[in-house]
PDB file of C-alpha atoms in Angstrom:
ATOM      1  CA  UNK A   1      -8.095   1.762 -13.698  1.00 78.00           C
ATOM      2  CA  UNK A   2      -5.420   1.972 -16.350  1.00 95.00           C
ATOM      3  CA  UNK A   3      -3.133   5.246 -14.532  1.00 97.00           C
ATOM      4  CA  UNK A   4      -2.377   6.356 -11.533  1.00 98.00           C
ATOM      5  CA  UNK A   5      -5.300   7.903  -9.451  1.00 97.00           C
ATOM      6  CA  UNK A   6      -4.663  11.615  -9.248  1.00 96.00           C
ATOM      7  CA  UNK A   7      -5.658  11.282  -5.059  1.00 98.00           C
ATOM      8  CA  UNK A   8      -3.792  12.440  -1.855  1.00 98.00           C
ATOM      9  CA  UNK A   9      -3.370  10.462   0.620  1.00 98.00           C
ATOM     10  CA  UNK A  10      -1.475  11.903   4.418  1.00 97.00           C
ATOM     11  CA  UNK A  11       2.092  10.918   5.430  1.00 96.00           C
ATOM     12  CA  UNK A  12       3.362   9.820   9.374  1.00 94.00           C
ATOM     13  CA  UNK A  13       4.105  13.446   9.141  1.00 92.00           C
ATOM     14  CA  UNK A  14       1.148  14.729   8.906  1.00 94.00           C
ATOM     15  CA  UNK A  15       1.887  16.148   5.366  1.00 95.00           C
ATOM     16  CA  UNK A  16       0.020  15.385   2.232  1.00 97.00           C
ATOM     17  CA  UNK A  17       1.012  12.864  -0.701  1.00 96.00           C
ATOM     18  CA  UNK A  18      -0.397  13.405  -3.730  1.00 97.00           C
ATOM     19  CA  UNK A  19       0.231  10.082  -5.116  1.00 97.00           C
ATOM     20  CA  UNK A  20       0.898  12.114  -8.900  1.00 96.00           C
ATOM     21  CA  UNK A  21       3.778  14.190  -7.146  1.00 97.00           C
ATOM     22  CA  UNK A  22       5.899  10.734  -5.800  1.00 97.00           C
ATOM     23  CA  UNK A  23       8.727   9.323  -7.727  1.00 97.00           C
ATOM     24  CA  UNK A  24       7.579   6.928 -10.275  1.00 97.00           C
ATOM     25  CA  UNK A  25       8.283   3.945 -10.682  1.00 98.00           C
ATOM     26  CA  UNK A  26       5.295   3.699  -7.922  1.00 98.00           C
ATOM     27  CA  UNK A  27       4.131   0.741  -6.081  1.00 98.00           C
ATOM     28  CA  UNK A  28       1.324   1.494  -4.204  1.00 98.00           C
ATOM     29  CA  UNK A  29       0.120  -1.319  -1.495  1.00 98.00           C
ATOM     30  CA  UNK A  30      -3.091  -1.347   0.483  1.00 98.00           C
ATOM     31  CA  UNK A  31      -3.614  -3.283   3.794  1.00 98.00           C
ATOM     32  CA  UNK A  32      -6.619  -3.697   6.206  1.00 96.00           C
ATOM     33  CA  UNK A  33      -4.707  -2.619   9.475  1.00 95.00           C
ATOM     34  CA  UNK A  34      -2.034  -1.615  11.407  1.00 97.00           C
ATOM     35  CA  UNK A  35      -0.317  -3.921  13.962  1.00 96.00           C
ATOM     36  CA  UNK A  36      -2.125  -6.966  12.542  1.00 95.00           C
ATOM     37  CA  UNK A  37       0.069 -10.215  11.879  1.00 95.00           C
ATOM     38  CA  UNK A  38      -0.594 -10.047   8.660  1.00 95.00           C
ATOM     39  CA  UNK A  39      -0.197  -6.261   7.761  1.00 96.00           C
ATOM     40  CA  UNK A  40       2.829  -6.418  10.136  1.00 97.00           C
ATOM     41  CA  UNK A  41       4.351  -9.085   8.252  1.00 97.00           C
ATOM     42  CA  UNK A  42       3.941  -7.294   4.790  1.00 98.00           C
ATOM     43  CA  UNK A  43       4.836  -3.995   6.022  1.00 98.00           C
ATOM     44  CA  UNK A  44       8.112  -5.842   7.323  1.00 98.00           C
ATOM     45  CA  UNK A  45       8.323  -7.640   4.078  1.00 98.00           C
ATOM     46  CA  UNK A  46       8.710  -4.316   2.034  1.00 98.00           C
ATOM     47  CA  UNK A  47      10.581  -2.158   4.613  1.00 98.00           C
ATOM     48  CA  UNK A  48      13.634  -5.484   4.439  1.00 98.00           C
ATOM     49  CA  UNK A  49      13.578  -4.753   0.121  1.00 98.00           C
ATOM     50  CA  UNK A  50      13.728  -0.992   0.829  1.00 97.00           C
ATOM     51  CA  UNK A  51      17.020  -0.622  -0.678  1.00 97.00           C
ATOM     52  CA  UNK A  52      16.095  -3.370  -3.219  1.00 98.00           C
ATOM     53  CA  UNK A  53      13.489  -1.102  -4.299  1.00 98.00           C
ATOM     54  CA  UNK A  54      15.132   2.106  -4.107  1.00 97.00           C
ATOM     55  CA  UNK A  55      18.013   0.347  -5.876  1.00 97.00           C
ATOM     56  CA  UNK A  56      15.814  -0.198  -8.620  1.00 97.00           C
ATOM     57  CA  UNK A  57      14.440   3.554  -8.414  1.00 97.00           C
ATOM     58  CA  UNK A  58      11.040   2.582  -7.309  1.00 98.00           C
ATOM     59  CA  UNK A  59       9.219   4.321  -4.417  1.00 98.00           C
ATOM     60  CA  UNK A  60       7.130   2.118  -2.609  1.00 98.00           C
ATOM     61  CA  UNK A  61       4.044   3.538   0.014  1.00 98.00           C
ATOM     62  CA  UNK A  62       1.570   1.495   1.734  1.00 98.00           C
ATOM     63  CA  UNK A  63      -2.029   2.748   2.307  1.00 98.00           C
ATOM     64  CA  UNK A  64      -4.443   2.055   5.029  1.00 97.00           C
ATOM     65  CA  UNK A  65      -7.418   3.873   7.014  1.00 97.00           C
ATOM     66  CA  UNK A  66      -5.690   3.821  10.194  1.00 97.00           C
ATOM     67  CA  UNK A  67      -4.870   7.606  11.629  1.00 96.00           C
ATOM     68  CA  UNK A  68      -1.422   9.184  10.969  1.00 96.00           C
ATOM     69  CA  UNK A  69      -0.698   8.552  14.808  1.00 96.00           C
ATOM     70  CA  UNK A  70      -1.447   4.782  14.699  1.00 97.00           C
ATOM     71  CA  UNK A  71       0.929   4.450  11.215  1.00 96.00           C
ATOM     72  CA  UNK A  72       3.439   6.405  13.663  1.00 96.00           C
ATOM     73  CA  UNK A  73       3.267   3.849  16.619  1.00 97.00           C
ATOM     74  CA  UNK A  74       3.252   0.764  13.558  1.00 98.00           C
ATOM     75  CA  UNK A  75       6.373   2.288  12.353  1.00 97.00           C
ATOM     76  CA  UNK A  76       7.851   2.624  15.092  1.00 97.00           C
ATOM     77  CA  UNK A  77       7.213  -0.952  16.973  1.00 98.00           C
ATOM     78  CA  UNK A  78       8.354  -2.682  14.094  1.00 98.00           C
ATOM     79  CA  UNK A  79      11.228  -0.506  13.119  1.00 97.00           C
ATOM     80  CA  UNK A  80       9.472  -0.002   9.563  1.00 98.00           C
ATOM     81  CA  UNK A  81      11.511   1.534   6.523  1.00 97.00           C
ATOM     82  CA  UNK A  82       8.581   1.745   4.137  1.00 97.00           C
ATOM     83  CA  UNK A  83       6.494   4.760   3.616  1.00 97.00           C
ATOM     84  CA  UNK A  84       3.212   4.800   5.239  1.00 98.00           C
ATOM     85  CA  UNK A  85       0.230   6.972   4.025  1.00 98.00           C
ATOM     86  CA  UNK A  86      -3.225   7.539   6.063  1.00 98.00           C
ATOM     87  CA  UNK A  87      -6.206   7.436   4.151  1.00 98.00           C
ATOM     88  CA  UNK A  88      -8.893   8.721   6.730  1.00 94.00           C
ATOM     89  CA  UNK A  89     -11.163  10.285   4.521  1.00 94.00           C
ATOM     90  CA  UNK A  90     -11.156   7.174   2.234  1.00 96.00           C
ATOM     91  CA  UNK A  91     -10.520   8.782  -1.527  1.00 96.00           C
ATOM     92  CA  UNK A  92      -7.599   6.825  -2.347  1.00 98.00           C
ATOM     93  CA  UNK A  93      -9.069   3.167  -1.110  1.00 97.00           C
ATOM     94  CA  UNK A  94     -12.084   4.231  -3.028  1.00 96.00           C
ATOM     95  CA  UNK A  95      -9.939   5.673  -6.166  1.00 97.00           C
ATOM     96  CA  UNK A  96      -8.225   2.387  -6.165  1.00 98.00           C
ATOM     97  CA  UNK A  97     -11.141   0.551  -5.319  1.00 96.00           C
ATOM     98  CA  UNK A  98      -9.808  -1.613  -2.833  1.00 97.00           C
ATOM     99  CA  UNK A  99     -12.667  -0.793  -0.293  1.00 94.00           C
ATOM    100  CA  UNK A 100     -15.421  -2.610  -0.177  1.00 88.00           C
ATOM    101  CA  UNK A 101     -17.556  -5.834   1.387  1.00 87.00           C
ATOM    102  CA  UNK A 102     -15.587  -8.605   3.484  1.00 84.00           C
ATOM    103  CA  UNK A 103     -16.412 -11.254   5.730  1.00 82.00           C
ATOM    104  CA  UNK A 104     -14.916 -12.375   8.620  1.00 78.00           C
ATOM    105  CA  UNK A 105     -15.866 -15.548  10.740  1.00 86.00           C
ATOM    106  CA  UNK A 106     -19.713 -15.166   8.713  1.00 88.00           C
ATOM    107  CA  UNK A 107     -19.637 -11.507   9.642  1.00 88.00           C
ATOM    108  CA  UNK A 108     -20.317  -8.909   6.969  1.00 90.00           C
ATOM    109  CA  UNK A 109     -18.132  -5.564   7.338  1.00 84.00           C
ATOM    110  CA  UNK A 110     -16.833  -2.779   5.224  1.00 88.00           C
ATOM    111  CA  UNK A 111     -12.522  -2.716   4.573  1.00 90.00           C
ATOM    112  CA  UNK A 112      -9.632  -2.552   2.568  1.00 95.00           C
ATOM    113  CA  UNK A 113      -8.820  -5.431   0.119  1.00 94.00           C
ATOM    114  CA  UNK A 114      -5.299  -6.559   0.775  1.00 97.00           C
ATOM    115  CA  UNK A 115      -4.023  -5.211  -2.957  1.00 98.00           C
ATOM    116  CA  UNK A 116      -0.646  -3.733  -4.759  1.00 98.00           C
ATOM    117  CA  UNK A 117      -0.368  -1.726  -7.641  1.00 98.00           C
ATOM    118  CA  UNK A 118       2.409  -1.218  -9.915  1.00 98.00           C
ATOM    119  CA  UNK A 119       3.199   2.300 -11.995  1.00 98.00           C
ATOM    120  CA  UNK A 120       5.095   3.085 -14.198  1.00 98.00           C
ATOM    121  CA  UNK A 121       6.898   6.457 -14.891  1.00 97.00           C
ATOM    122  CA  UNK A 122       4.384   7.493 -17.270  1.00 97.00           C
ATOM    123  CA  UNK A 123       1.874   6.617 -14.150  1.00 97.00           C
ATOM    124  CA  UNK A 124       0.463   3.416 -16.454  1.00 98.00           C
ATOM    125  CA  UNK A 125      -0.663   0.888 -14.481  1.00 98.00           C
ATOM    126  CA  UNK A 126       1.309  -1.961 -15.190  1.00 97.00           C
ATOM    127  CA  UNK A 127       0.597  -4.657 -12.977  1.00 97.00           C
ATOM    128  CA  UNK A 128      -2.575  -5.012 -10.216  1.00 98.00           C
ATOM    129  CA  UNK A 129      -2.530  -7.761  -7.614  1.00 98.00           C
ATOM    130  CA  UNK A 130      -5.819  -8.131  -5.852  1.00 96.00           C
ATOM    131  CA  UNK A 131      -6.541 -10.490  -2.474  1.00 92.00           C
ATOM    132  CA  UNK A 132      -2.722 -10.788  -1.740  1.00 96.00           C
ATOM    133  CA  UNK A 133      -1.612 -13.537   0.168  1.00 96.00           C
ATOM    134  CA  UNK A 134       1.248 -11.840   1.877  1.00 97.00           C
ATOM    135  CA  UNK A 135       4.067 -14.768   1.654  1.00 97.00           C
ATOM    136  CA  UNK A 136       6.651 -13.939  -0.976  1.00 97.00           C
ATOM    137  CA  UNK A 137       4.380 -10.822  -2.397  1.00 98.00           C
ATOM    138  CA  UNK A 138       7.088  -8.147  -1.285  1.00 98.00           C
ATOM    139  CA  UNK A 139      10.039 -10.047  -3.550  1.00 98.00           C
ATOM    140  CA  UNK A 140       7.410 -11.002  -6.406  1.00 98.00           C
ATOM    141  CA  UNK A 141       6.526  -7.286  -6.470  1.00 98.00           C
ATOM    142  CA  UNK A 142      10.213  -6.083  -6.646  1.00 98.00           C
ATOM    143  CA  UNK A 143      10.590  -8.553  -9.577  1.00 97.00           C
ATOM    144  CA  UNK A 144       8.178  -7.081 -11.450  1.00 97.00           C
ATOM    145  CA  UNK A 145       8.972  -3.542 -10.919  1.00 97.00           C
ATOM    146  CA  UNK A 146      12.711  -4.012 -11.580  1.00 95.00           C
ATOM    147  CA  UNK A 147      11.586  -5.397 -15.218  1.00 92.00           C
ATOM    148  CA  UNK A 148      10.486  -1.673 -15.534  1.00 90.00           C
TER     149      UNK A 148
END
């Protein structure tokens, strides 16, 4: 994948985002599941360099399968700032293809690979991370989008 998917994902709101129709620069971040430590801690991560971002004129969304009502209650909880997208029908985790074969204490299961993506105006991809190890990623992300 070289641009940006031309996919549409669904808002808290219930509205639809065409990812081609946000701001760019776009960072687009995909993680396995709501409420999670993990997730929680990323999504917290990205919501405390909000203004960081926006400073830097970069929109910022995080994508996950969970339902627009469970992205509602994360957001919520954890008093998130970052824009949440639902991905239900799975065209955007497919688009970006972040879903695909995990494993889990020697189980075998279908998910999301914990991945960003980095945009730029012209909707280039300039920068993929894949299997993201969540400590520091938010800041090392917002370094690399503010060289934009």
């Amino acid at each position: 994948m070289e641009t940006l998917p031309d996919v549409t994902a669904t808002g808290v709101d219930g509205v639809p985002l065409r990812l081609h129709d946000l701001p760019r620069p776009l960072v687009v971040y995909f993680y396995p599941k709501d409420d999670t430590p993990g997730c929680t801690r990323e999504a917290q991560d990205f919501s405390s360099l909000t203004d960081d971002f926006a400073a830097a004129g970069v929109t910022v969304l995080g994508v996950s399968r969970d339902t627009v009502a469970k992205h509602a209650k994360f957001r919520d909880k954890h008093a998130l700032t970052v824009t949440l997208a639902s991905d239900l029908n799975g065209s955007v985790t497919e688009a970006f293809g972040v879903w695909g074969e995990k494993q889990l204490y020697g189980k075998t299961y279908m998910g999301i690979e914990r991945a960003t993506f980095l945009f730029d105006r012209d909707a280039q991809l300039v920068q993929a991370w894949r299997k993201v190890k969540v400590p520091g990623h938010a800041a090392a992300v917002l370094d690399a989008a503010k060289s934009l």
